[in-house]
Structure formats: structure tokens, C-alpha cells
PDB file of C-alpha atoms in Angstrom:
ATOM      1  CA  MET A   1       0.450 -20.825   6.426  1.00 84.00           C
ATOM      2  CA  ASN A   2      -1.115 -17.129   7.323  1.00 95.00           C
ATOM      3  CA  ALA A   3      -0.328 -13.463   6.975  1.00 95.00           C
ATOM      4  CA  ALA A   4       0.220 -13.852  10.911  1.00 95.00           C
ATOM      5  CA  ASP A   5       3.752 -15.220  10.252  1.00 95.00           C
ATOM      6  CA  ALA A   6       5.000 -12.274   9.216  1.00 95.00           C
ATOM      7  CA  GLY A   7       4.454 -10.591  12.859  1.00 96.00           C
ATOM      8  CA  THR A   8       2.374  -7.696  13.506  1.00 97.00           C
ATOM      9  CA  TRP A   9       2.222  -4.160  13.908  1.00 97.00           C
ATOM     10  CA  LYS A  10       0.047  -1.473  15.269  1.00 95.00           C
ATOM     11  CA  LEU A  11      -2.186   0.223  12.266  1.00 94.00           C
ATOM     12  CA  GLY A  12      -3.572   2.946  14.406  1.00 92.00           C
ATOM     13  CA  ASP A  13      -6.018   0.871  17.204  1.00 93.00           C
ATOM     14  CA  ARG A  14      -5.837  -1.808  15.604  1.00 94.00           C
ATOM     15  CA  GLU A  15      -2.842  -4.987  15.420  1.00 97.00           C
ATOM     16  CA  VAL A  16      -2.584  -5.889  12.063  1.00 97.00           C
ATOM     17  CA  ASN A  17      -0.375  -9.031  10.527  1.00 98.00           C
ATOM     18  CA  ARG A  18       2.198  -7.616   8.788  1.00 97.00           C
ATOM     19  CA  ILE A  19       1.525  -9.161   5.428  1.00 97.00           C
ATOM     20  CA  GLY A  20      -1.252  -7.659   3.766  1.00 97.00           C
ATOM     21  CA  TYR A  21      -2.522  -7.207   0.075  1.00 97.00           C
ATOM     22  CA  GLY A  22      -2.861  -4.446  -2.568  1.00 94.00           C
ATOM     23  CA  ALA A  23      -6.035  -4.138  -4.290  1.00 93.00           C
ATOM     24  CA  MET A  24      -4.395  -2.219  -7.268  1.00 89.00           C
ATOM     25  CA  ARG A  25      -4.071  -5.260  -9.136  1.00 85.00           C
ATOM     26  CA  LEU A  26      -7.560  -6.168  -9.147  1.00 87.00           C
ATOM     27  CA  THR A  27      -8.655  -3.531 -11.647  1.00 85.00           C
ATOM     28  CA  GLY A  28      -5.697  -3.984 -14.309  1.00 67.00           C
ATOM     29  CA  ASN A  29      -5.433  -0.291 -13.481  1.00 55.00           C
ATOM     30  CA  GLY A  30      -2.310   1.224 -11.843  1.00 52.00           C
ATOM     31  CA  MET A  31      -1.493   4.797 -11.336  1.00 50.00           C
ATOM     32  CA  ALA A  32      -0.476   5.331 -14.913  1.00 54.00           C
ATOM     33  CA  GLY A  33      -3.942   4.631 -16.181  1.00 47.00           C
ATOM     34  CA  ASN A  34      -3.617   1.705 -18.015  1.00 48.00           C
ATOM     35  CA  SER A  35      -6.837  -0.329 -18.360  1.00 50.00           C
ATOM     36  CA  ASP A  36      -6.817  -1.641 -21.641  1.00 58.00           C
ATOM     37  CA  GLY A  37      -7.049  -5.298 -20.707  1.00 63.00           C
ATOM     38  CA  PRO A  38     -10.059  -7.368 -19.973  1.00 71.00           C
ATOM     39  CA  PRO A  39     -11.615  -6.706 -16.676  1.00 74.00           C
ATOM     40  CA  ILE A  40     -10.919  -9.412 -13.681  1.00 82.00           C
ATOM     41  CA  ASP A  41     -13.579 -11.741 -13.473  1.00 90.00           C
ATOM     42  CA  ARG A  42     -15.737 -10.493 -10.534  1.00 92.00           C
ATOM     43  CA  ASP A  43     -16.508 -13.696  -9.175  1.00 95.00           C
ATOM     44  CA  LEU A  44     -12.793 -14.891  -9.108  1.00 94.00           C
ATOM     45  CA  ALA A  45     -11.736 -11.421  -7.441  1.00 95.00           C
ATOM     46  CA  VAL A  46     -14.306 -12.112  -4.998  1.00 96.00           C
ATOM     47  CA  ARG A  47     -13.368 -15.064  -4.316  1.00 96.00           C
ATOM     48  CA  LEU A  48      -9.401 -13.835  -4.432  1.00 97.00           C
ATOM     49  CA  LEU A  49     -10.251 -11.151  -1.523  1.00 97.00           C
ATOM     50  CA  ARG A  50     -12.090 -13.875   0.754  1.00 97.00           C
ATOM     51  CA  ARG A  51      -9.040 -16.160   0.088  1.00 97.00           C
ATOM     52  CA  ALA A  52      -6.958 -13.519   2.059  1.00 97.00           C
ATOM     53  CA  VAL A  53      -9.090 -12.646   4.705  1.00 97.00           C
ATOM     54  CA  ASP A  54      -9.208 -16.694   5.201  1.00 97.00           C
ATOM     55  CA  GLN A  55      -5.578 -16.858   5.044  1.00 97.00           C
ATOM     56  CA  GLY A  56      -5.280 -13.616   8.008  1.00 97.00           C
ATOM     57  CA  VAL A  57      -4.313 -10.984   5.589  1.00 98.00           C
ATOM     58  CA  ASP A  58      -6.536  -7.950   7.614  1.00 97.00           C
ATOM     59  CA  HIS A  59      -5.025  -4.906   6.191  1.00 97.00           C
ATOM     60  CA  ILE A  60      -5.928  -3.998   2.442  1.00 98.00           C
ATOM     61  CA  ASP A  61      -4.845  -1.238   0.590  1.00 97.00           C
ATOM     62  CA  THR A  62      -7.114   0.581  -2.151  1.00 96.00           C
ATOM     63  CA  ALA A  63      -8.628   3.590  -3.501  1.00 95.00           C
ATOM     64  CA  SER A  64     -10.977   5.204  -5.424  1.00 94.00           C
ATOM     65  CA  PHE A  65      -8.796   5.780  -8.528  1.00 92.00           C
ATOM     66  CA  TYR A  66      -8.334   1.782  -9.147  1.00 91.00           C
ATOM     67  CA  PHE A  67     -11.092   1.211 -10.974  1.00 89.00           C
ATOM     68  CA  SER A  68     -10.741   0.326 -15.055  1.00 85.00           C
ATOM     69  CA  PRO A  69     -13.701  -0.836 -17.328  1.00 81.00           C
ATOM     70  CA  LEU A  70     -16.506  -2.388 -15.946  1.00 84.00           C
ATOM     71  CA  ARG A  71     -14.495  -3.094 -12.244  1.00 88.00           C
ATOM     72  CA  SER A  72     -13.781  -1.094  -9.228  1.00 92.00           C
ATOM     73  CA  ALA A  73     -11.531  -2.210  -6.061  1.00 94.00           C
ATOM     74  CA  ASN A  74     -13.751  -0.906  -3.822  1.00 96.00           C
ATOM     75  CA  GLU A  75     -16.921  -2.116  -5.199  1.00 96.00           C
ATOM     76  CA  LEU A  76     -14.677  -5.441  -5.488  1.00 96.00           C
ATOM     77  CA  ILE A  77     -14.014  -5.157  -1.925  1.00 97.00           C
ATOM     78  CA  ASN A  78     -17.207  -3.927  -0.334  1.00 97.00           C
ATOM     79  CA  ARG A  79     -18.910  -6.955  -2.175  1.00 97.00           C
ATOM     80  CA  ALA A  80     -16.038  -9.182  -0.918  1.00 97.00           C
ATOM     81  CA  LEU A  81     -15.967  -8.561   2.732  1.00 96.00           C
ATOM     82  CA  SER A  82     -19.473  -6.815   3.317  1.00 93.00           C
ATOM     83  CA  SER A  83     -19.924  -9.460   6.117  1.00 93.00           C
ATOM     84  CA  ARG A  84     -16.526  -9.183   7.562  1.00 92.00           C
ATOM     85  CA  ARG A  85     -15.743  -5.579   8.067  1.00 90.00           C
ATOM     86  CA  ASP A  86     -14.523  -5.920  11.280  1.00 91.00           C
ATOM     87  CA  ASP A  87     -12.065  -8.426  10.900  1.00 93.00           C
ATOM     88  CA  VAL A  88      -9.860  -6.000   8.272  1.00 97.00           C
ATOM     89  CA  VAL A  89      -8.567  -2.491   8.335  1.00 97.00           C
ATOM     90  CA  VAL A  90      -9.567  -1.119   5.149  1.00 98.00           C
ATOM     91  CA  ALA A  91      -6.884   1.777   4.094  1.00 98.00           C
ATOM     92  CA  THR A  92      -7.897   4.469   0.530  1.00 98.00           C
ATOM     93  CA  LYS A  93      -6.340   7.183  -0.629  1.00 97.00           C
ATOM     94  CA  VAL A  94      -7.313  10.586  -1.272  1.00 97.00           C
ATOM     95  CA  GLY A  95      -5.576  13.405  -3.514  1.00 96.00           C
ATOM     96  CA  PRO A  96      -5.113  12.643  -6.979  1.00 93.00           C
ATOM     97  CA  GLY A  97      -8.344  12.190  -8.685  1.00 90.00           C
ATOM     98  CA  ARG A  98      -9.923  10.468 -12.224  1.00 90.00           C
ATOM     99  CA  ASP A  99     -12.890  11.681 -13.953  1.00 89.00           C
ATOM    100  CA  PRO A 100     -15.449   8.270 -15.195  1.00 87.00           C
ATOM    101  CA  SER A 101     -13.806   7.703 -18.301  1.00 83.00           C
ATOM    102  CA  GLY A 102     -10.384   7.332 -16.336  1.00 84.00           C
ATOM    103  CA  ALA A 103      -8.503  10.808 -17.277  1.00 85.00           C
ATOM    104  CA  TRP A 104      -6.442  11.755 -14.304  1.00 86.00           C
ATOM    105  CA  GLN A 105      -7.097  15.358 -13.129  1.00 89.00           C
ATOM    106  CA  GLY A 106      -4.523  16.299 -10.973  1.00 89.00           C
ATOM    107  CA  MET A 107      -4.527  17.176  -7.392  1.00 93.00           C
ATOM    108  CA  ALA A 108      -7.692  18.052  -5.773  1.00 94.00           C
ATOM    109  CA  ARG A 109      -8.023  20.769  -3.980  1.00 95.00           C
ATOM    110  CA  PRO A 110      -8.205  21.168  -0.168  1.00 96.00           C
ATOM    111  CA  ASP A 111     -12.205  21.355  -0.452  1.00 97.00           C
ATOM    112  CA  GLN A 112     -12.672  19.066  -2.986  1.00 97.00           C
ATOM    113  CA  LEU A 113     -10.824  15.951  -0.412  1.00 98.00           C
ATOM    114  CA  ARG A 114     -14.598  15.742   1.282  1.00 98.00           C
ATOM    115  CA  GLY A 115     -16.149  14.737  -2.625  1.00 97.00           C
ATOM    116  CA  GLN A 116     -13.174  12.058  -2.231  1.00 97.00           C
ATOM    117  CA  VAL A 117     -13.369  10.613   0.639  1.00 98.00           C
ATOM    118  CA  GLU A 118     -17.358  10.792   0.177  1.00 98.00           C
ATOM    119  CA  GLU A 119     -17.268   8.958  -2.831  1.00 97.00           C
ATOM    120  CA  ASN A 120     -14.698   6.433  -1.011  1.00 98.00           C
ATOM    121  CA  LEU A 121     -17.289   5.677   1.768  1.00 98.00           C
ATOM    122  CA  ARG A 122     -20.307   4.662  -0.995  1.00 97.00           C
ATOM    123  CA  GLN A 123     -17.798   2.117  -2.579  1.00 97.00           C
ATOM    124  CA  LEU A 124     -17.038   0.867   0.026  1.00 97.00           C
ATOM    125  CA  GLY A 125     -20.512   0.539   1.755  1.00 96.00           C
ATOM    126  CA  ARG A 126     -18.927   2.288   4.753  1.00 96.00           C
ATOM    127  CA  ASP A 127     -19.880   5.269   6.995  1.00 96.00           C
ATOM    128  CA  ARG A 128     -16.065   5.561   8.104  1.00 97.00           C
ATOM    129  CA  LEU A 129     -13.127   5.038   6.829  1.00 98.00           C
ATOM    130  CA  ASP A 130     -10.511   2.970   8.602  1.00 98.00           C
ATOM    131  CA  VAL A 131      -7.382   4.899   7.027  1.00 98.00           C
ATOM    132  CA  VAL A 132      -7.444   7.698   4.321  1.00 98.00           C
ATOM    133  CA  ASN A 133      -3.803   8.481   3.252  1.00 98.00           C
ATOM    134  CA  LEU A 134      -3.339  11.757   1.320  1.00 97.00           C
ATOM    135  CA  ARG A 135      -1.214  10.484  -1.342  1.00 95.00           C
ATOM    136  CA  TRP A 136       1.201  13.326  -2.499  1.00 92.00           C
ATOM    137  CA  THR A 137       1.469  14.604  -5.960  1.00 88.00           C
ATOM    138  CA  GLY A 138       1.788  18.552  -5.530  1.00 72.00           C
ATOM    139  CA  SER A 139       5.488  19.881  -5.480  1.00 67.00           C
ATOM    140  CA  GLU A 140       8.054  18.580  -3.264  1.00 64.00           C
ATOM    141  CA  ALA A 141       8.587  21.832  -1.755  1.00 65.00           C
ATOM    142  CA  HIS A 142       4.676  22.708  -0.918  1.00 86.00           C
ATOM    143  CA  SER A 143       2.658  22.137   2.220  1.00 90.00           C
ATOM    144  CA  VAL A 144       0.543  19.432   2.609  1.00 94.00           C
ATOM    145  CA  ALA A 145      -0.692  21.180   5.674  1.00 96.00           C
ATOM    146  CA  GLU A 146      -3.761  22.426   3.767  1.00 96.00           C
ATOM    147  CA  HIS A 147      -4.568  19.189   2.323  1.00 97.00           C
ATOM    148  CA  PHE A 148      -4.206  17.252   5.495  1.00 97.00           C
ATOM    149  CA  GLY A 149      -6.006  19.902   7.517  1.00 98.00           C
ATOM    150  CA  ALA A 150      -8.618  19.421   5.525  1.00 98.00           C
ATOM    151  CA  LEU A 151      -8.756  15.699   6.408  1.00 98.00           C
ATOM    152  CA  THR A 152      -8.251  16.501   9.787  1.00 98.00           C
ATOM    153  CA  GLU A 153     -11.669  18.173   9.928  1.00 98.00           C
ATOM    154  CA  LEU A 154     -13.226  15.360   8.408  1.00 98.00           C
ATOM    155  CA  ARG A 155     -11.536  13.158  10.989  1.00 98.00           C
ATOM    156  CA  ASP A 156     -13.071  15.077  13.763  1.00 98.00           C
ATOM    157  CA  ALA A 157     -16.579  14.960  11.896  1.00 98.00           C
ATOM    158  CA  GLY A 158     -16.465  11.356  12.185  1.00 98.00           C
ATOM    159  CA  LEU A 159     -15.813  10.607   8.245  1.00 98.00           C
ATOM    160  CA  ILE A 160     -12.317   8.244   9.200  1.00 98.00           C
ATOM    161  CA  ARG A 161     -11.085   6.581  11.885  1.00 98.00           C
ATOM    162  CA  HIS A 162      -7.100   7.448  11.479  1.00 98.00           C
ATOM    163  CA  LEU A 163      -4.964   9.032   8.827  1.00 98.00           C
ATOM    164  CA  GLY A 164      -1.878   8.309   7.090  1.00 98.00           C
ATOM    165  CA  LEU A 165       0.597   9.903   4.437  1.00 98.00           C
ATOM    166  CA  SER A 166       1.243   8.325   0.997  1.00 95.00           C
ATOM    167  CA  ASN A 167       4.277   9.459  -1.554  1.00 93.00           C
ATOM    168  CA  ALA A 168       5.571  12.216   1.601  1.00 94.00           C
ATOM    169  CA  ARG A 169       8.956  13.216   2.444  1.00 93.00           C
ATOM    170  CA  PRO A 170       9.883  13.111   6.271  1.00 95.00           C
ATOM    171  CA  GLU A 171       8.919  16.736   6.721  1.00 94.00           C
ATOM    172  CA  HIS A 172       5.453  15.916   5.519  1.00 96.00           C
ATOM    173  CA  VAL A 173       5.534  13.589   8.002  1.00 97.00           C
ATOM    174  CA  ALA A 174       6.625  16.288  10.622  1.00 96.00           C
ATOM    175  CA  GLU A 175       4.041  18.866   9.228  1.00 96.00           C
ATOM    176  CA  ALA A 176       0.860  16.496   9.437  1.00 97.00           C
ATOM    177  CA  ARG A 177       1.889  15.168  12.846  1.00 98.00           C
ATOM    178  CA  SER A 178       1.482  19.074  13.998  1.00 97.00           C
ATOM    179  CA  LEU A 179      -2.004  18.612  12.787  1.00 98.00           C
ATOM    180  CA  ALA A 180      -3.156  14.876  13.479  1.00 98.00           C
ATOM    181  CA  PRO A 181      -1.697  11.861  14.300  1.00 98.00           C
ATOM    182  CA  VAL A 182      -0.392   9.850  11.315  1.00 98.00           C
ATOM    183  CA  VAL A 183      -0.741   6.192  11.487  1.00 98.00           C
ATOM    184  CA  CYS A 184       1.379   5.208   8.942  1.00 98.00           C
ATOM    185  CA  VAL A 185       3.391   6.500   5.259  1.00 97.00           C
ATOM    186  CA  GLN A 186       3.425   4.716   2.468  1.00 96.00           C
ATOM    187  CA  ASN A 187       5.997   4.795  -0.102  1.00 93.00           C
ATOM    188  CA  SER A 188       7.474   3.400  -2.893  1.00 90.00           C
ATOM    189  CA  TYR A 189      10.495   0.792  -1.399  1.00 90.00           C
ATOM    190  CA  GLY A 190      12.217  -2.457  -1.927  1.00 88.00           C
ATOM    191  CA  LEU A 191      15.292  -3.658  -3.294  1.00 87.00           C
ATOM    192  CA  ASP A 192      15.831  -1.851  -6.445  1.00 84.00           C
ATOM    193  CA  ARG A 193      14.627   1.497  -5.341  1.00 81.00           C
ATOM    194  CA  HIS A 194      14.851   2.507  -1.249  1.00 83.00           C
ATOM    195  CA  ARG A 195      15.900   6.212  -1.309  1.00 83.00           C
ATOM    196  CA  ALA A 196      13.462   6.133   2.045  1.00 84.00           C
ATOM    197  CA  ASP A 197      16.526   5.062   3.659  1.00 85.00           C
ATOM    198  CA  GLY A 198      18.536   8.139   2.592  1.00 86.00           C
ATOM    199  CA  SER A 199      16.055  10.428   3.708  1.00 90.00           C
ATOM    200  CA  GLY A 200      15.774   8.478   6.869  1.00 92.00           C
ATOM    201  CA  LEU A 201      12.363   8.096   6.378  1.00 95.00           C
ATOM    202  CA  VAL A 202      12.110   4.614   7.182  1.00 94.00           C
ATOM    203  CA  ASP A 203      13.963   5.139  10.669  1.00 95.00           C
ATOM    204  CA  LEU A 204      11.851   7.999  11.380  1.00 96.00           C
ATOM    205  CA  CYS A 205       8.586   6.331  10.948  1.00 97.00           C
ATOM    206  CA  GLY A 206      10.283   3.233  13.197  1.00 96.00           C
ATOM    207  CA  GLU A 207      11.151   5.742  16.015  1.00 96.00           C
ATOM    208  CA  LEU A 208       7.451   7.637  16.245  1.00 97.00           C
ATOM    209  CA  GLY A 209       5.349   4.156  16.136  1.00 96.00           C
ATOM    210  CA  ILE A 210       4.229   4.867  12.264  1.00 98.00           C
ATOM    211  CA  ALA A 211       3.621   2.013   9.804  1.00 98.00           C
ATOM    212  CA  PHE A 212       5.618   2.281   6.852  1.00 97.00           C
ATOM    213  CA  VAL A 213       3.835   0.821   4.176  1.00 97.00           C
ATOM    214  CA  PRO A 214       6.085   0.094   1.322  1.00 95.00           C
ATOM    215  CA  PHE A 215       4.272   0.020  -2.677  1.00 89.00           C
ATOM    216  CA  PHE A 216       5.927  -1.668  -5.407  1.00 78.00           C
ATOM    217  CA  ALA A 217       8.064  -3.935  -3.079  1.00 72.00           C
ATOM    218  CA  VAL A 218       7.921  -6.518  -5.609  1.00 79.00           C
ATOM    219  CA  SER A 219       8.058  -5.428  -8.990  1.00 64.00           C
ATOM    220  CA  GLY A 220      10.377  -2.494  -8.445  1.00 53.00           C
ATOM    221  CA  LEU A 221      11.095  -0.219 -11.101  1.00 52.00           C
ATOM    222  CA  ARG A 222       8.674  -1.949 -12.676  1.00 53.00           C
ATOM    223  CA  ARG A 223       5.924  -0.596 -10.758  1.00 54.00           C
ATOM    224  CA  GLU A 224       2.746  -1.107 -12.896  1.00 59.00           C
ATOM    225  CA  ALA A 225       4.119  -3.289 -15.691  1.00 54.00           C
ATOM    226  CA  ALA A 226       3.436  -6.889 -15.986  1.00 59.00           C
ATOM    227  CA  ALA A 227       5.835  -9.112 -13.761  1.00 60.00           C
ATOM    228  CA  GLU A 228       9.075 -10.408 -16.043  1.00 67.00           C
ATOM    229  CA  PRO A 229      11.836 -13.397 -15.162  1.00 74.00           C
ATOM    230  CA  GLU A 230      14.065 -12.014 -12.157  1.00 76.00           C
ATOM    231  CA  ALA A 231      17.031 -10.330 -13.051  1.00 76.00           C
ATOM    232  CA  ASP A 232      18.760  -9.982 -10.079  1.00 82.00           C
ATOM    233  CA  ASP A 233      21.331 -12.822  -9.445  1.00 87.00           C
ATOM    234  CA  ARG A 234      21.312 -11.961  -5.980  1.00 89.00           C
ATOM    235  CA  VAL A 235      18.197 -12.435  -5.703  1.00 90.00           C
ATOM    236  CA  ARG A 236      18.119 -15.571  -7.958  1.00 91.00           C
ATOM    237  CA  THR A 237      20.517 -17.554  -5.247  1.00 93.00           C
ATOM    238  CA  VAL A 238      19.004 -16.183  -2.033  1.00 94.00           C
ATOM    239  CA  ALA A 239      16.199 -17.493  -3.753  1.00 95.00           C
ATOM    240  CA  ARG A 240      17.743 -21.161  -4.645  1.00 95.00           C
ATOM    241  CA  ALA A 241      19.139 -21.158  -0.587  1.00 96.00           C
ATOM    242  CA  HIS A 242      15.544 -21.226   0.510  1.00 96.00           C
ATOM    243  CA  GLY A 243      13.259 -23.157  -2.075  1.00 96.00           C
ATOM    244  CA  ALA A 244      11.162 -19.630  -2.266  1.00 96.00           C
ATOM    245  CA  THR A 245      10.680 -18.014  -5.448  1.00 94.00           C
ATOM    246  CA  PRO A 246      12.633 -14.317  -6.006  1.00 92.00           C
ATOM    247  CA  ALA A 247       9.294 -12.514  -5.260  1.00 92.00           C
ATOM    248  CA  GLN A 248       9.106 -14.181  -1.925  1.00 95.00           C
ATOM    249  CA  VAL A 249      12.521 -13.032  -1.257  1.00 94.00           C
ATOM    250  CA  ARG A 250      12.100  -9.693  -2.501  1.00 92.00           C
ATOM    251  CA  LEU A 251       9.035  -9.139   0.281  1.00 94.00           C
ATOM    252  CA  ALA A 252      11.150 -10.810   2.984  1.00 94.00           C
ATOM    253  CA  TRP A 253      13.776  -8.687   2.456  1.00 93.00           C
ATOM    254  CA  THR A 254      11.395  -5.345   2.911  1.00 93.00           C
ATOM    255  CA  LEU A 255       9.777  -6.911   6.081  1.00 95.00           C
ATOM    256  CA  HIS A 256      13.316  -7.501   7.679  1.00 93.00           C
ATOM    257  CA  ARG A 257      13.749  -3.864   7.186  1.00 92.00           C
ATOM    258  CA  GLY A 258      11.736  -3.250  10.652  1.00 94.00           C
ATOM    259  CA  PRO A 259       9.142  -4.406  12.699  1.00 96.00           C
ATOM    260  CA  HIS A 260       7.267  -1.586  11.818  1.00 97.00           C
ATOM    261  CA  VAL A 261       7.013  -2.431   7.902  1.00 96.00           C
ATOM    262  CA  LEU A 262       4.035  -3.622   6.440  1.00 97.00           C
ATOM    263  CA  ALA A 263       3.528  -5.212   2.641  1.00 95.00           C
ATOM    264  CA  ILE A 264       0.620  -4.987   0.360  1.00 95.00           C
ATOM    265  CA  PRO A 265       1.649  -7.155  -2.598  1.00 94.00           C
ATOM    266  CA  GLY A 266      -1.403  -7.250  -4.698  1.00 90.00           C
ATOM    267  CA  THR A 267      -1.987 -10.016  -7.042  1.00 91.00           C
ATOM    268  CA  ALA A 268      -5.270 -11.365  -9.614  1.00 89.00           C
ATOM    269  CA  ASP A 269      -3.657 -14.685  -8.842  1.00 90.00           C
ATOM    270  CA  PRO A 270      -4.561 -17.353  -6.074  1.00 94.00           C
ATOM    271  CA  ALA A 271      -1.674 -18.557  -6.263  1.00 95.00           C
ATOM    272  CA  HIS A 272       0.436 -15.826  -6.449  1.00 93.00           C
ATOM    273  CA  LEU A 273      -1.539 -14.293  -3.101  1.00 96.00           C
ATOM    274  CA  ASP A 274      -0.429 -17.990  -1.602  1.00 96.00           C
ATOM    275  CA  GLU A 275       3.161 -17.375  -2.437  1.00 95.00           C
ATOM    276  CA  ASN A 276       3.216 -13.801  -0.675  1.00 95.00           C
ATOM    277  CA  ILE A 277       1.124 -14.575   2.220  1.00 97.00           C
ATOM    278  CA  ALA A 278       4.103 -17.217   2.699  1.00 96.00           C
ATOM    279  CA  ALA A 279       6.687 -14.921   2.286  1.00 96.00           C
ATOM    280  CA  GLY A 280       5.851 -14.193   5.436  1.00 95.00           C
ATOM    281  CA  ALA A 281       7.658 -16.431   7.050  1.00 95.00           C
ATOM    282  CA  LEU A 282      11.154 -16.612   5.333  1.00 95.00           C
ATOM    283  CA  ARG A 283      13.699 -15.746   7.335  1.00 95.00           C
ATOM    284  CA  LEU A 284      17.417 -14.413   6.130  1.00 94.00           C
ATOM    285  CA  THR A 285      20.570 -14.426   7.237  1.00 94.00           C
ATOM    286  CA  PRO A 286      22.182 -12.062   8.207  1.00 91.00           C
ATOM    287  CA  GLU A 287      24.522 -12.515   5.713  1.00 93.00           C
ATOM    288  CA  GLU A 288      21.497 -12.849   2.844  1.00 94.00           C
ATOM    289  CA  GLN A 289      20.665  -9.421   4.092  1.00 90.00           C
ATOM    290  CA  GLU A 290      23.687  -8.478   3.144  1.00 88.00           C
ATOM    291  CA  LEU A 291      24.082  -9.896  -0.073  1.00 89.00           C
ATOM    292  CA  LEU A 292      20.710  -8.321  -1.236  1.00 89.00           C
ATOM    293  CA  GLY A 293      21.935  -4.622  -0.081  1.00 78.00           C
ATOM    294  CA  ALA A 294      21.048  -4.352   3.450  1.00 53.00           C
ATOM    295  CA  PRO A 295      19.392  -0.955   3.731  1.00 45.00           C
ATOM    296  CA  ALA A 296      20.960   0.319   6.907  1.00 39.00           C
ATOM    297  CA  GLY A 297      23.227   3.378   6.709  1.00 35.00           C
ATOM    298  CA  GLY A 298      22.197   4.792   3.257  1.00 34.00           C
ATOM    299  CA  GLY A 299      19.596   4.303   0.911  1.00 33.00           C
ATOM    300  CA  ALA A 300      20.209   3.820  -3.046  1.00 33.00           C
ATOM    301  CA  ALA A 301      20.340   6.594  -5.356  1.00 31.00           C
ATOM    302  CA  ALA A 302      17.280   8.441  -6.836  1.00 32.00           C
ATOM    303  CA  VAL A 303      16.100   7.240 -10.045  1.00 32.00           C
ATOM    304  CA  ASP A 304      13.384   9.163 -10.301  1.00 35.00           C
ATOM    305  CA  GLY A 305      11.911  12.506  -9.521  1.00 38.00           C
ATOM    306  CA  ALA A 306       9.195  10.934  -6.876  1.00 51.00           C
ATOM    307  CA  PRO A 307       9.659  11.396  -2.809  1.00 61.00           C
ATOM    308  CA  ALA A 308      11.641   9.410  -1.109  1.00 62.00           C
TER     309      ALA A 308
END
């Protein structure tokens, strides 16, 4: 079992295994700021991150706003992987901000992005960030050019190696690419919600050689909520046929969408980590993909106001 079983794709100038790891759940915190639970055991988190890398995970997603009382995802990554920095691409996000108490402060102004980048540098213990995604939370009709332009300047100054987008639309990709190369687009995407098919965003990324990186690929509409028993009969049917878990089927379905699609499932459970990595070797038949609702030819209807 190794993350390489899922195949590889280029993330900037690095070839990475398509199964990665998302650090959000390390702190019990999601975008909604739900950090009421007990902090994760620090040593367990460090062992989990090292276990992931030992099994071929070489792409980790994080953000400085992934924190809860006493724990920061970035600082856990720094502690766990400080001696293995050359082995792992760490992608972080800027745009939204939280104050030290955890309260959300809304979208940063372009001139505030440097402070967010420097915060990530401090927490991760690095002089340059591998990948920085502009996490867009502004009006869908508003241009991203000023914000992405500010990040382009920081890239030119040597603080960032590569740039990407998160929560983006196809028009944002075109706008950003007019300023600097875009190496990845990170959006909510999975069996329960794949608007990025209907908008053409997944295919656009493939045509341009851009990595498409879904989040909530397993949790779907539950987003940051705790896991529940699988309710989709189709997923259970395919899981039984392969002797797999429903989560593995959901991950495999996502990876089957195209060779440029990466996965960043997150967990604080070592057993779930192993299952997620093993999902990279799960091969669905065309009939199973059709049963699950193969995305080609149009995506699911919108279920909220988030971008495609």
C-alpha cells in the first residue's frame, strides 16, 4: 500500500502522488471555526503525518487558519516534517483570516496578503512556501486580479514558489493565468456535489495541465461534520463488490475523473489514513462509474451558493 498506487501528476515543477493529505481535521477545525472539541494529542498528530509520508504521501494541504485551542496544523506539520521538507510539497491558503481567538475576519485586502504569507512561513518554519492558493471568499462577480496580483509580487520576491486558486470559477482561472502560472485549483467536489463538471472547470484544468484538487471528496455535503454511516445505496453496492469502505469508493470515484485530479482526504485516525491511501489502488469499472453517476457530460445541480 502506497500513495503512488494512484499515479502521479505534476504540481508546479514537482511530480507528486495523486493521493495527498489534508491537514484541516488535525485541529478539529473547519472553515466554520468549530473548535470546541478537545485538542488532538500532539504526538499522535506528529506520528500520523510521518506515517502518511512513509506511505508515499508527498502533497499536504494546510492553512494558517487551520487552528483550534492549543493546536495549529501548520506547526504540527513543521514539527513532524522539519527533516523531510524536500520530500513533501506543502500547499497552503491565504485570503480569509481569523483573529487569535478564532473569530473570522472576512476576506483580506490585497495589501494584507503579505502578512498572511509571512504567518505561514513562520508557522511552517520555511523561507519559501511551495504552493499558495488564493482562497476566494469574495463576491463571485468580483475580479480576483488585485489579490492574485499581490501574490504574484510575493512570488517574484521569492516568498512563494507556485500559485493556485481555491473556491474558484473558470473565469477566475483565466484572469489569474493572465498574471502568473496557476498550478492547481482547489474546490469542493465529490459524488454529492460536482458543480465543477457542469461549469467545465474540471475539464478546463485538465486541458491546461492544472491539477484539480477536490476537498470534501469523502464528506460531501456534510463538509466538516463528523462522519455518518453511508446513506447512498450505490456507494454501498460498489464498496461490497470490492471489499472496500464507502469512503474508499468515494475517493476512487473522484480520482477516476481524470489523471490531473488529486485527492487530499484528511483524518486524525491512523486506520482511516491507511484506508484513504489504499483507495488509490481501487479501480472502478465503467459500469460502476456509470452507476455512481459518472460526471462526464454535466455536473450535479447546485446545492449552495459556493463556486463551481
